[in-house]
Coordinates of C-alpha atoms in Angstrom, one line a residue:
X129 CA -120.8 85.8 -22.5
X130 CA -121.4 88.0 -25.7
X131 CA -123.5 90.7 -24.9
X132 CA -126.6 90.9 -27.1
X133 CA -128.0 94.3 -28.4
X134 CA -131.4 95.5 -26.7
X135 CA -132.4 96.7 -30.2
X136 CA -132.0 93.6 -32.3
X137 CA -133.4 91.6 -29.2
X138 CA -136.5 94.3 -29.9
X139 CA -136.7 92.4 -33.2
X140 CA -137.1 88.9 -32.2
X141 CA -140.9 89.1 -31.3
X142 CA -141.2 90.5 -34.5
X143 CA -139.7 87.8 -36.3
X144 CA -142.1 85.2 -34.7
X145 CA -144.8 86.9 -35.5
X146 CA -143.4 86.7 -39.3
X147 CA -142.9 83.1 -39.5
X148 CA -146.1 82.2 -37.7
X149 CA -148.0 84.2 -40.1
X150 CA -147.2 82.4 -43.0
X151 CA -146.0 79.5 -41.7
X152 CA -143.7 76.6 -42.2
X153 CA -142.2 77.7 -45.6
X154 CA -141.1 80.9 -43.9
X155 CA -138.2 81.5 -42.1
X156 CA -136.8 84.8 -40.2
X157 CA -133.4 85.3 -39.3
X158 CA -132.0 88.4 -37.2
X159 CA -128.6 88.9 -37.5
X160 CA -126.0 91.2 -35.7
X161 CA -123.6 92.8 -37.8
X162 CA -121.2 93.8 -35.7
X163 CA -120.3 90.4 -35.1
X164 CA -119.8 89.6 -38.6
X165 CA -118.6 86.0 -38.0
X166 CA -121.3 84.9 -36.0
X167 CA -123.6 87.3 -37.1
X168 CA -126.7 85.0 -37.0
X169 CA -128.3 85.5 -33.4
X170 CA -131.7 84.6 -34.1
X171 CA -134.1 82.0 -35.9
X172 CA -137.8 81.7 -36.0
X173 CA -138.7 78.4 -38.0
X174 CA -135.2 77.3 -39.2
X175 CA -136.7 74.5 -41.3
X176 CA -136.0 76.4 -44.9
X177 CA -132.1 76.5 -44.6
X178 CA -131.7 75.1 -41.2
X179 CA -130.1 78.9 -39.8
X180 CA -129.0 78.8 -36.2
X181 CA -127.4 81.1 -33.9
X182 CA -123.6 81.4 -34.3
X183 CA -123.6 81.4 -38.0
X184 CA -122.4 83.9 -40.1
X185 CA -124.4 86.0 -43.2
X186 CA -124.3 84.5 -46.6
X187 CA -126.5 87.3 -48.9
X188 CA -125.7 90.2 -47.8
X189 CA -123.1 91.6 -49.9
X190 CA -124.1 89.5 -53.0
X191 CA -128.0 89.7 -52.7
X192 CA -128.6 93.0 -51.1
X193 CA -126.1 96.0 -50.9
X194 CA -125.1 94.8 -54.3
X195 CA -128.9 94.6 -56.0
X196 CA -129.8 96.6 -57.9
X197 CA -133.2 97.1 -56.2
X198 CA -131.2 97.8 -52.8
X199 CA -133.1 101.2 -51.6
X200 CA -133.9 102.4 -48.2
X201 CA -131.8 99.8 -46.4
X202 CA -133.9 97.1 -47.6
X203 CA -134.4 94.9 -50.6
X204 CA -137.0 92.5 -51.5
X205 CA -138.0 89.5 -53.4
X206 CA -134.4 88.6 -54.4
X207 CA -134.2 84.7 -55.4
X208 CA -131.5 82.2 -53.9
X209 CA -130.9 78.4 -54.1
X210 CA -130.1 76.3 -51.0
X211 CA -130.5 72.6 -51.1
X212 CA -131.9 72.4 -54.7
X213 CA -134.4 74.9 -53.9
X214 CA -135.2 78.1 -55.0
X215 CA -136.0 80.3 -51.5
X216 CA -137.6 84.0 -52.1
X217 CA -135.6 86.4 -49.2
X218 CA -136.4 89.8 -48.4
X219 CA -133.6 92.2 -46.4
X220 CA -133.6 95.3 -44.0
X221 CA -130.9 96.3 -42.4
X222 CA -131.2 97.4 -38.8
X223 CA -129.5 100.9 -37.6
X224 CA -129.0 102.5 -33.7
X225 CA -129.6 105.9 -32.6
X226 CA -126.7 106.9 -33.8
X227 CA -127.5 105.9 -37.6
X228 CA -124.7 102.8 -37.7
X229 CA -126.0 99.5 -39.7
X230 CA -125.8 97.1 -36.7
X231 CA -127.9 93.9 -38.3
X232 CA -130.4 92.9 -40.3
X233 CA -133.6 91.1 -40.2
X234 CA -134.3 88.7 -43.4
X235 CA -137.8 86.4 -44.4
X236 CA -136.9 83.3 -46.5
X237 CA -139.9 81.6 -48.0
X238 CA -139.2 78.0 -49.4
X239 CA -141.3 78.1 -53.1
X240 CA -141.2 74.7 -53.3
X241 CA -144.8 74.3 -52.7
X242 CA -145.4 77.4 -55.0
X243 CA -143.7 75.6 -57.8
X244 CA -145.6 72.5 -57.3
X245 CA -149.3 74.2 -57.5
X246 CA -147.3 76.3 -60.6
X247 CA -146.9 73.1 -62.0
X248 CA -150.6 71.9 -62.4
X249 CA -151.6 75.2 -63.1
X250 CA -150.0 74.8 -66.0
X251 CA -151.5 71.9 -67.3
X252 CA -154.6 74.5 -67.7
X253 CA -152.7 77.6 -68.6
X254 CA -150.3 76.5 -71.0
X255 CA -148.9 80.7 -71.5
X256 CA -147.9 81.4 -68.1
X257 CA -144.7 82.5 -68.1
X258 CA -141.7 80.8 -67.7
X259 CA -140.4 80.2 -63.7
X260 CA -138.7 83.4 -62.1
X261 CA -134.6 82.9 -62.8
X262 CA -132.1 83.7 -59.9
X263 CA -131.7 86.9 -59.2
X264 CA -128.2 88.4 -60.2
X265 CA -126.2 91.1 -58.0
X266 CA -126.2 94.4 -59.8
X267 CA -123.4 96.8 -59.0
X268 CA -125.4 99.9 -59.9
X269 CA -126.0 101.3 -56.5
X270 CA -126.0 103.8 -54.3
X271 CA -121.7 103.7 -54.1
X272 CA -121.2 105.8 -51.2
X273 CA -123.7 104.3 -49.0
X274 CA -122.6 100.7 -49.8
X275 CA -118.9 101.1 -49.0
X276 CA -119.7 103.3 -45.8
X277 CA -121.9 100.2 -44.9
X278 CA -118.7 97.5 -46.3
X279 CA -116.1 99.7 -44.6
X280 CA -117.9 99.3 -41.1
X281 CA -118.2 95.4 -41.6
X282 CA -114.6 95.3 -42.6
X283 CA -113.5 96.8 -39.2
X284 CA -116.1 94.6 -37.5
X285 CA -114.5 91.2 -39.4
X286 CA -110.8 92.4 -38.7
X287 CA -111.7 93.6 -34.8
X288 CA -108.5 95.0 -33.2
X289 CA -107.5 98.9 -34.4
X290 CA -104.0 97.4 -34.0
X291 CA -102.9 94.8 -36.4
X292 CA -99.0 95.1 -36.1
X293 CA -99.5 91.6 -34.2
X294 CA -101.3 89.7 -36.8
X295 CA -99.4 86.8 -38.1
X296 CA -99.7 85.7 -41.9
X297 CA -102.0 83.1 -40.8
X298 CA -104.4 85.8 -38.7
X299 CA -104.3 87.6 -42.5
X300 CA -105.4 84.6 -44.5
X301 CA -108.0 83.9 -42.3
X302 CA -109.6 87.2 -42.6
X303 CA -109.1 87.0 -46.4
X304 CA -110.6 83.6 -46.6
X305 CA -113.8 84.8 -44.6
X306 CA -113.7 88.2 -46.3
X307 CA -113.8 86.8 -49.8
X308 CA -115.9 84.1 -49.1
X309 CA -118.7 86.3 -48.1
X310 CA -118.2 88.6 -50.9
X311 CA -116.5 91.5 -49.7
X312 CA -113.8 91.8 -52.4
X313 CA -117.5 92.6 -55.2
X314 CA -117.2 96.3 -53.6
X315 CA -115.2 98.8 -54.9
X316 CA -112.2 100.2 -52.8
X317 CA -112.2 97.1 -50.8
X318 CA -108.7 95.6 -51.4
X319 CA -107.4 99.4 -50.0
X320 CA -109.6 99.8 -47.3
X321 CA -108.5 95.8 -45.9
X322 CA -104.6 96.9 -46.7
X323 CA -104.9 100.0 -45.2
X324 CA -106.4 98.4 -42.2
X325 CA -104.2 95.6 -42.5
X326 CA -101.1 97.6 -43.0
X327 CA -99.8 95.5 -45.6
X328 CA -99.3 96.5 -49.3
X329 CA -102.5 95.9 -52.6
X330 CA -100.0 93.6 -53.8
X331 CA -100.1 91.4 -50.7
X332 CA -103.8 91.3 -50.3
X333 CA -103.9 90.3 -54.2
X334 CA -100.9 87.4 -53.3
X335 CA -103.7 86.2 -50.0
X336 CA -106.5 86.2 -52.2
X337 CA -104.4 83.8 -54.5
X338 CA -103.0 81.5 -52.0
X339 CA -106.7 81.3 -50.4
X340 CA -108.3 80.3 -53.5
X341 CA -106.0 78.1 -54.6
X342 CA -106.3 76.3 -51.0
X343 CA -110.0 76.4 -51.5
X344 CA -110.8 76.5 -54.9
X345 CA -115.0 76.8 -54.8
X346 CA -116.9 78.2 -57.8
X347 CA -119.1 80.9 -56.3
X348 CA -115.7 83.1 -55.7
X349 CA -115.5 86.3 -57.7
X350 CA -112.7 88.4 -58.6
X351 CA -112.2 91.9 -56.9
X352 CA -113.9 95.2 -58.1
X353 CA -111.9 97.4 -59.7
X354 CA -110.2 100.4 -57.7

């Protein structure tokens, strides 16, 4: 049985009260980081992406360390689609005594409704302006703190300090996960996962190439620079 962290569990009562408060377009999800695969451990009102525990984190590379608005550990208001629907998410991360990131609490709120009463309003207000676009990850951030923050969930997602025993496929996998999740966006990423790795840039750059060419969706993006 995993064992579940006192201080995230301190957050679950909190995420209730969220999603009761406004309701069935609102959704809270707590997540532990430190268990980056299944980093989803709890879900109040799961009806706006259908969350549930066991899951791992889909924004948080992407939509928060990497937004431009990302301050304080938190970011808010940033716009994603799921299911042809545009869903308004706010993010804080959640530290221990010591100061480590170990999750993250985020609020999604389904517009849909918002768009529809948008919709007749505008039949009276012809100059509103036009809908809110999706938010786009900026890559002018705080640097240091994101990669301290990336370079922690890389040792979470690999797990063992000794990797002499991975196989190729053990690699792969990680690379698959890794760059599906959007780990590869942050600078200095490709050496911290070869170094941990202990296999050469040039390999990591060969698995990311055999990974996307086994899987070949359109949301991947090519590496940072180093």
């Amino acid at each position: 049985m995993t064992f579940m962290n006192k201080i995230l569990q301190n957050f679950f009562p909190v995420a209730d009260m969220l999603a009761e408060t406004f309701g069935s377009c609102c959704e809270v999800v707590v997540h532990d980081l430190t268990h980056p695969q299944n980093s989803v451990i709890y879900v109040a009102n799961n009806k706006v992406t259908g969350r549930t525990p066991g899951q791992s984190f889909e924004h948080l590379i992407k939509q928060v360390l990497l937004n431009s608005k990302f301050d304080n550990d938190r970011v808010s208001n940033y716009i994603f689609e799921f299911d042809k629907k545009k869903i308004k998410s706010s993010s804080s991360l959640i530290r221990d005594e010591n100061d480590v990131v170990i999750g993250m609490l985020c609020i999604n709120i389904d517009l849909t409704m918002f768009y529809q009463a948008f919709a007749m309003l505008t039949e009276f207000l012809p100059d509103v302006n036009e809908n809110p676009t999706v938010t786009e990850p900026d890559s002018s951030v705080k640097f240091d703190e994101v990669t301290s923050i990336v370079d922690k969930l890389i040792d979470n997602i690999i797990g063992s300090d000794d990797t002499s025993g991975f196989k190729k496929k053990d690699n792969l996998e990680i690379i698959d996960f890794m760059d599906k999740k959007g780990v590869f966006l942050v600078k200095g990423a490709v050496d911290k996962i070869a170094e941990r790795l202990n296999v050469s840039r040039v390999t990591i750059y060969n698995y990311l190439d055999e990974v996307r060419n086994k899987h070949p969706e359109k949301d991947r993006n090519e590496p940072a620079n180093t």
